[in-house]
CSV table of C-alpha atoms in Angstrom, one decimal:
chain,number,residue,atom,x,y,z
V,1,UNK,CA,-0.1,0.1,-0.1
V,2,UNK,CA,2.9,2.8,0.5
V,3,UNK,CA,4.4,1.9,-2.7
V,4,UNK,CA,0.4,3.4,-3.9
V,5,UNK,CA,0.2,6.3,-2.3
V,6,UNK,CA,4.0,7.3,-2.9
V,7,UNK,CA,3.1,6.7,-6.8
V,8,UNK,CA,-0.3,9.0,-5.7
V,9,UNK,CA,1.8,11.7,-4.7
V,10,UNK,CA,4.1,11.8,-7.6
V,11,UNK,CA,0.7,11.5,-9.8
V,12,UNK,CA,-0.2,14.8,-7.4
V,13,UNK,CA,2.5,16.3,-9.2
V,14,UNK,CA,1.5,17.0,-12.5
V,15,UNK,CA,-1.8,17.6,-11.4
V,16,UNK,CA,-0.4,20.8,-9.2
V,17,UNK,CA,0.9,21.9,-12.2
V,18,UNK,CA,-1.5,22.0,-14.2
V,19,UNK,CA,-3.6,23.8,-11.4
V,20,UNK,CA,-0.8,26.5,-11.1
V,21,UNK,CA,-0.9,27.5,-14.4
V,22,UNK,CA,-4.7,28.0,-14.0
V,23,UNK,CA,-5.0,29.6,-11.0
V,24,UNK,CA,-1.3,31.9,-12.8
V,25,UNK,CA,-4.2,32.4,-15.7
V,26,UNK,CA,-7.5,33.8,-14.3
V,27,UNK,CA,-5.0,35.6,-11.0
V,28,UNK,CA,-4.4,37.7,-14.8
V,29,UNK,CA,-7.7,38.2,-16.2
V,30,UNK,CA,-8.7,39.7,-13.1
V,31,UNK,CA,-9.8,43.2,-12.6
V,32,UNK,CA,-6.9,45.4,-11.4
V,33,UNK,CA,-4.0,44.5,-9.4
V,34,UNK,CA,-2.8,44.4,-5.6
V,35,UNK,CA,-2.3,47.6,-5.3
V,36,UNK,CA,-5.7,48.7,-6.9
V,37,UNK,CA,-7.2,49.0,-3.2
V,38,UNK,CA,-4.3,51.4,-2.0
V,39,UNK,CA,-5.8,54.0,-4.0
V,40,UNK,CA,-6.8,56.9,-2.1
V,41,UNK,CA,-7.3,60.7,-3.0
V,42,UNK,CA,-3.7,60.7,-1.5
V,43,UNK,CA,-2.0,58.4,-3.0
V,44,UNK,CA,1.1,59.0,-5.9
V,45,UNK,CA,0.4,57.6,-8.9
V,46,UNK,CA,3.8,57.7,-9.2
V,47,UNK,CA,4.8,55.5,-5.8
V,48,UNK,CA,2.0,52.6,-7.4
V,49,UNK,CA,4.0,52.6,-10.2
V,50,UNK,CA,7.2,52.6,-8.7
V,51,UNK,CA,5.9,49.4,-6.5
V,52,UNK,CA,4.4,47.5,-9.8
V,53,UNK,CA,8.0,47.6,-11.5
V,54,UNK,CA,9.4,46.4,-7.7
V,55,UNK,CA,7.1,43.5,-8.0
V,56,UNK,CA,7.9,42.3,-11.1
V,57,UNK,CA,3.9,42.7,-12.5
V,58,UNK,CA,5.6,44.7,-16.2
V,59,UNK,CA,7.9,41.5,-16.5
V,60,UNK,CA,6.2,38.6,-19.7
V,61,UNK,CA,4.3,36.4,-18.3
V,62,UNK,CA,6.6,32.8,-17.7
V,63,UNK,CA,8.6,35.4,-16.3
V,64,UNK,CA,6.4,36.2,-13.7
V,65,UNK,CA,5.2,32.7,-13.4
V,66,UNK,CA,7.8,30.8,-12.8
V,67,UNK,CA,9.0,33.5,-10.0
V,68,UNK,CA,5.6,32.7,-8.1
V,69,UNK,CA,6.2,28.6,-8.5
V,70,UNK,CA,9.3,28.4,-7.8
V,71,UNK,CA,9.1,30.8,-4.9
V,72,UNK,CA,5.8,29.1,-3.4
V,73,UNK,CA,8.0,25.3,-3.8
V,74,UNK,CA,10.4,27.2,-1.4
V,75,UNK,CA,7.5,27.8,0.8
V,76,UNK,CA,8.0,32.0,0.1
V,77,UNK,CA,4.3,32.7,-0.9
V,78,UNK,CA,5.0,36.9,-1.1
V,79,UNK,CA,3.3,39.7,1.2
V,80,UNK,CA,-0.2,40.0,1.5
V,81,UNK,CA,-0.6,43.9,0.8
V,82,UNK,CA,-3.7,44.1,2.9
V,83,UNK,CA,-2.6,42.8,6.2
V,84,UNK,CA,1.5,43.7,5.8
V,85,UNK,CA,2.7,40.4,6.4
V,86,UNK,CA,4.1,37.7,5.1
V,87,UNK,CA,1.5,34.6,3.5
V,88,UNK,CA,3.0,32.0,5.3
V,89,UNK,CA,3.1,32.9,8.0
V,90,UNK,CA,-0.5,34.9,7.7
V,91,UNK,CA,-2.2,31.3,6.3
V,92,UNK,CA,-0.3,29.7,9.0
V,93,UNK,CA,-2.1,31.8,11.4
V,94,UNK,CA,-5.8,31.5,10.4
V,95,UNK,CA,-5.1,28.0,9.2
V,96,UNK,CA,-4.7,26.7,13.4
V,97,UNK,CA,-7.9,28.0,13.2
V,98,UNK,CA,-9.4,26.5,11.0
V,99,UNK,CA,-7.5,22.7,12.1
V,100,UNK,CA,-8.9,23.3,15.1
V,101,UNK,CA,-12.3,24.1,14.1
V,102,UNK,CA,-12.4,21.2,11.9
V,103,UNK,CA,-11.4,19.0,14.5
V,104,UNK,CA,-14.2,19.8,17.3
V,105,UNK,CA,-16.6,19.5,13.7
V,106,UNK,CA,-15.5,16.3,12.4
V,107,UNK,CA,-15.7,14.9,15.5
V,108,UNK,CA,-19.3,15.7,16.8
V,109,UNK,CA,-21.2,15.6,13.1
V,110,UNK,CA,-19.7,11.8,13.1
V,111,UNK,CA,-20.8,11.9,16.7
V,112,UNK,CA,-24.7,12.6,16.4
V,113,UNK,CA,-25.1,10.7,12.5
V,114,UNK,CA,-23.5,7.9,13.4
V,115,UNK,CA,-26.1,7.2,16.3
V,116,UNK,CA,-28.7,8.4,14.1
V,117,UNK,CA,-28.3,6.6,10.6
V,118,UNK,CA,-28.1,3.4,12.8
V,119,UNK,CA,-31.1,4.1,14.8
V,120,UNK,CA,-33.3,5.2,11.7
V,121,UNK,CA,-32.3,2.0,9.6
V,122,UNK,CA,-32.7,-0.2,12.0
V,123,UNK,CA,-36.3,0.5,13.4
V,124,UNK,CA,-37.6,2.0,9.7
V,125,UNK,CA,-40.8,3.2,9.5
V,126,UNK,CA,-41.7,3.9,12.8
V,127,UNK,CA,-41.4,7.3,14.9
V,128,UNK,CA,-37.4,6.9,15.4
V,129,UNK,CA,-37.0,6.6,12.0
V,130,UNK,CA,-39.6,9.1,10.3
V,131,UNK,CA,-38.5,12.4,13.5
V,132,UNK,CA,-34.6,11.0,12.2
V,133,UNK,CA,-35.0,11.5,8.6
V,134,UNK,CA,-37.2,14.8,9.0
V,135,UNK,CA,-34.7,16.3,10.7
V,136,UNK,CA,-32.1,15.4,8.0
V,137,UNK,CA,-34.8,16.8,4.7
V,138,UNK,CA,-34.6,20.1,8.3
V,139,UNK,CA,-30.8,20.2,7.9
V,140,UNK,CA,-31.0,19.4,4.2
V,141,UNK,CA,-32.9,22.3,3.6
V,142,UNK,CA,-31.8,25.0,5.6
V,143,UNK,CA,-29.0,27.7,4.1
V,144,UNK,CA,-25.5,27.8,5.9
V,145,UNK,CA,-25.8,31.6,6.3
V,146,UNK,CA,-29.9,31.3,7.3
V,147,UNK,CA,-28.9,28.5,10.3
V,148,UNK,CA,-25.8,30.0,11.4
V,149,UNK,CA,-27.3,33.2,11.9
V,150,UNK,CA,-30.4,31.6,13.8
V,151,UNK,CA,-28.0,30.2,16.5
V,152,UNK,CA,-25.9,33.0,16.5
V,153,UNK,CA,-28.6,35.4,17.3
V,154,UNK,CA,-30.6,32.9,19.5
V,155,UNK,CA,-27.3,31.7,21.7
V,156,UNK,CA,-25.5,33.6,21.5
V,157,UNK,CA,-27.3,37.1,21.5
V,158,UNK,CA,-30.7,36.2,23.1
V,159,UNK,CA,-29.5,33.4,25.5
V,160,UNK,CA,-25.5,34.8,25.9
V,161,UNK,CA,-24.5,31.1,25.8
V,162,UNK,CA,-21.5,31.0,23.3
V,163,UNK,CA,-19.2,34.2,22.9
V,164,UNK,CA,-20.4,35.8,19.0
V,165,UNK,CA,-16.9,36.3,18.0
V,166,UNK,CA,-12.9,35.7,18.1
V,167,UNK,CA,-11.3,33.0,19.1
V,168,UNK,CA,-10.1,32.9,22.4
V,169,UNK,CA,-11.5,36.1,25.0
V,170,UNK,CA,-9.7,39.6,25.5
V,171,UNK,CA,-7.2,39.1,28.4
V,172,UNK,CA,-5.9,36.1,28.4
V,173,UNK,CA,-3.2,34.6,29.3
V,174,UNK,CA,-1.5,31.6,25.8
V,175,UNK,CA,-0.3,28.9,27.5
V,176,UNK,CA,-2.7,28.8,31.1
V,177,UNK,CA,-5.6,26.6,31.1
V,178,UNK,CA,-8.1,30.0,31.2
V,179,UNK,CA,-6.9,29.9,27.8
V,180,UNK,CA,-8.4,26.9,26.3
V,181,UNK,CA,-11.1,26.7,27.9
V,182,UNK,CA,-11.9,30.2,26.2
V,183,UNK,CA,-10.4,28.9,22.7
V,184,UNK,CA,-12.5,25.6,22.9
V,185,UNK,CA,-15.1,27.8,24.1
V,186,UNK,CA,-15.5,30.2,20.9
V,187,UNK,CA,-15.2,26.9,18.9
V,188,UNK,CA,-18.5,25.4,20.4
V,189,UNK,CA,-21.3,27.2,18.4
V,190,UNK,CA,-20.0,27.3,15.0
V,191,UNK,CA,-18.7,23.7,15.4
V,192,UNK,CA,-22.2,22.7,16.2
V,193,UNK,CA,-24.1,25.0,13.8
V,194,UNK,CA,-21.4,23.1,11.0
V,195,UNK,CA,-22.1,19.4,11.8
V,196,UNK,CA,-25.8,20.6,11.9
V,197,UNK,CA,-25.8,20.7,8.8
V,198,UNK,CA,-22.7,18.0,7.9
V,199,UNK,CA,-24.9,14.9,8.8
V,200,UNK,CA,-27.7,15.2,7.0
V,201,UNK,CA,-25.7,12.8,3.9
V,202,UNK,CA,-24.0,10.8,6.4
V,203,UNK,CA,-27.6,10.1,7.9
V,204,UNK,CA,-28.7,9.3,5.0
V,205,UNK,CA,-26.0,6.8,3.8
V,206,UNK,CA,-26.3,5.0,7.3
V,207,UNK,CA,-29.6,4.6,7.2
V,208,UNK,CA,-30.0,3.1,3.2
V,209,UNK,CA,-26.4,0.8,4.4
V,210,UNK,CA,-28.4,-1.0,6.7
V,211,UNK,CA,-31.7,-1.3,5.3
V,212,UNK,CA,-29.9,-3.2,2.5
V,213,UNK,CA,-27.7,-5.4,4.7
V,214,UNK,CA,-30.7,-6.4,6.0
V,215,UNK,CA,-32.1,-8.6,3.4
V,216,UNK,CA,-28.2,-10.0,2.1
V,217,UNK,CA,-27.0,-13.5,2.6
V,218,UNK,CA,-24.6,-13.1,5.0
V,219,UNK,CA,-27.5,-11.8,8.0
V,220,UNK,CA,-29.7,-14.3,7.6
V,221,UNK,CA,-27.2,-17.3,8.1
V,222,UNK,CA,-26.4,-15.4,10.9
V,223,UNK,CA,-29.5,-15.2,11.8
V,224,UNK,CA,-30.7,-18.5,11.3
V,225,UNK,CA,-27.8,-19.6,13.6
V,226,UNK,CA,-29.4,-18.2,16.3
V,227,UNK,CA,-27.0,-14.9,16.7
V,228,UNK,CA,-29.0,-12.3,18.7
V,229,UNK,CA,-29.7,-9.5,16.8
V,230,UNK,CA,-27.3,-7.1,18.7
V,231,UNK,CA,-24.5,-9.0,17.8
V,232,UNK,CA,-25.6,-9.4,14.3
V,233,UNK,CA,-25.8,-5.9,13.8
V,234,UNK,CA,-23.2,-4.2,15.7
V,235,UNK,CA,-20.7,-7.5,14.4
V,236,UNK,CA,-22.0,-7.6,10.1
V,237,UNK,CA,-24.6,-5.5,9.3
V,238,UNK,CA,-23.0,-1.8,10.9
V,239,UNK,CA,-19.4,-2.7,9.5
V,240,UNK,CA,-19.6,-3.5,6.3
V,241,UNK,CA,-23.1,-0.2,6.4
V,242,UNK,CA,-19.8,1.7,7.4
V,243,UNK,CA,-17.7,1.5,3.8
V,244,UNK,CA,-19.3,4.8,2.4
V,245,UNK,CA,-19.3,6.8,5.3
V,246,UNK,CA,-15.3,5.4,5.2
V,247,UNK,CA,-15.5,6.9,2.0
V,248,UNK,CA,-16.4,10.2,2.9
V,249,UNK,CA,-14.0,10.7,5.7
V,250,UNK,CA,-11.0,12.2,4.2
V,251,UNK,CA,-12.5,14.8,2.0
V,252,UNK,CA,-15.0,16.1,5.0
V,253,UNK,CA,-11.5,16.3,6.8
V,254,UNK,CA,-9.6,18.3,4.0
V,255,UNK,CA,-12.7,19.9,2.6
V,256,UNK,CA,-13.3,21.6,5.8
V,257,UNK,CA,-9.3,22.9,6.3
V,258,UNK,CA,-10.0,25.3,3.5
V,259,UNK,CA,-12.4,26.5,6.2
V,260,UNK,CA,-16.3,27.3,5.9
V,261,UNK,CA,-17.3,30.9,4.4
V,262,UNK,CA,-20.0,31.9,6.0
V,263,UNK,CA,-20.1,29.9,9.5
V,264,UNK,CA,-15.9,31.6,9.7
V,265,UNK,CA,-18.2,34.9,8.6
V,266,UNK,CA,-21.0,35.3,10.5
V,267,UNK,CA,-19.1,34.5,13.5
V,268,UNK,CA,-16.3,36.6,13.0
V,269,UNK,CA,-14.2,32.9,13.3
V,270,UNK,CA,-11.4,34.2,11.4
V,271,UNK,CA,-10.0,31.3,9.7
V,272,UNK,CA,-9.5,30.7,6.3
V,273,UNK,CA,-12.6,30.7,4.9
V,274,UNK,CA,-12.1,34.7,6.6
V,275,UNK,CA,-9.6,35.0,4.9
V,276,UNK,CA,-10.6,33.9,1.8
V,277,UNK,CA,-13.2,36.4,1.2
V,278,UNK,CA,-11.0,39.1,2.9
V,279,UNK,CA,-8.2,38.2,0.6
V,280,UNK,CA,-10.8,38.8,-2.5
V,281,UNK,CA,-12.8,41.9,-1.3
V,282,UNK,CA,-9.3,43.4,-0.9
V,283,UNK,CA,-7.8,41.9,-4.5
V,284,UNK,CA,-5.8,40.3,-2.5
V,285,UNK,CA,-3.8,38.8,-5.3
V,286,UNK,CA,-0.4,36.7,-3.1
V,287,UNK,CA,-3.8,35.3,-0.3
V,288,UNK,CA,-6.5,34.3,-3.2
V,289,UNK,CA,-3.5,32.2,-5.0
V,290,UNK,CA,-1.9,30.7,-2.5
V,291,UNK,CA,-5.5,29.8,-0.9
V,292,UNK,CA,-6.8,28.0,-4.3
V,293,UNK,CA,-4.0,26.4,-4.1
V,294,UNK,CA,-4.4,25.0,-0.5
V,295,UNK,CA,-7.5,24.0,-1.2
V,296,UNK,CA,-6.7,22.3,-4.9
V,297,UNK,CA,-3.9,21.1,-2.4
V,298,UNK,CA,-6.3,19.2,-0.1
V,299,UNK,CA,-8.6,18.4,-2.4
V,300,UNK,CA,-6.5,16.0,-3.9
V,301,UNK,CA,-5.2,14.4,-0.2
V,302,UNK,CA,-8.6,14.1,0.8
V,303,UNK,CA,-9.0,11.6,-1.9
V,304,UNK,CA,-5.9,9.8,-0.9
V,305,UNK,CA,-6.5,10.1,2.1
V,306,UNK,CA,-10.6,8.3,1.9
V,307,UNK,CA,-8.8,6.1,-0.2
V,308,UNK,CA,-6.8,4.8,2.8
V,309,UNK,CA,-9.0,5.1,5.2
V,310,UNK,CA,-11.4,2.5,3.1
V,311,UNK,CA,-8.7,-0.6,2.7
V,312,UNK,CA,-8.1,0.1,6.2
V,313,UNK,CA,-12.0,-0.8,7.2
V,314,UNK,CA,-12.3,-3.0,5.4
V,315,UNK,CA,-9.1,-4.7,4.1
V,316,UNK,CA,-9.9,-6.8,1.3
V,317,UNK,CA,-10.1,-3.5,-0.6
V,318,UNK,CA,-6.7,-2.1,-2.1
V,319,UNK,CA,-6.0,0.5,-3.0
V,320,UNK,CA,-4.8,0.3,-6.9
């Protein structure tokens, strides 16, 4: 399997190269440049031209592309014209916030979705099943920004159970227990909001797989041998039904690492999603191109992780 993993990583290289070409070309077609957002009535046009020349904006496109790619592979994504810091440090800080939000969200998603999917599939057409299906339909129908605003208004402003913005309370010293708890406390409401919306597909897939597995021959054989139904579900039905869920796990992890634009923006959570929107609005090209490249790499990595997880859950499946 490790040879296959290495081969898949090698295949990613030309894929990332093609992606980088597309990103560079699209960035060139975008109106304006990173210095357009710096224009004010007091701005000296000569100074802007000087900055454009220093940044190499008048070099041939292939020279600009070569400089951008070589610097990127060295970990140098340039500087953010909006935040006045290096892009690598900016993404590192925001990415760490998104990473914690991702972990909590994924854990909550599967803690909620797996039990509900099992109950709905096992007790098909009962009141419990219909209630869970109704919950799935409601969570699927509600737009992300609408649910985020509802939760923020109810639990943040009305009940004041959770903070309404930021990642840590003012005055907390890093490394202390109060700082750690404040970080967790700020994660809870955005993570619950994301988990509420992300459980829909997992519940429906797991429910369908369990209902389908109940009619399979191996289940009938196990029941004819007198094996208790609880063991039939835990050892046979549940394990086989997890295969499609395992296939989505890699995409779930890498997908949310890109950040949720609506959730992070509405909850004022400084993560990757909020950074992406701020960079687009500020025409911060160096940040935009770096983020899109990162998202492309995460998508490819998610596909590989899903295959690896699937092969671990079911040893009969091998990555080819």
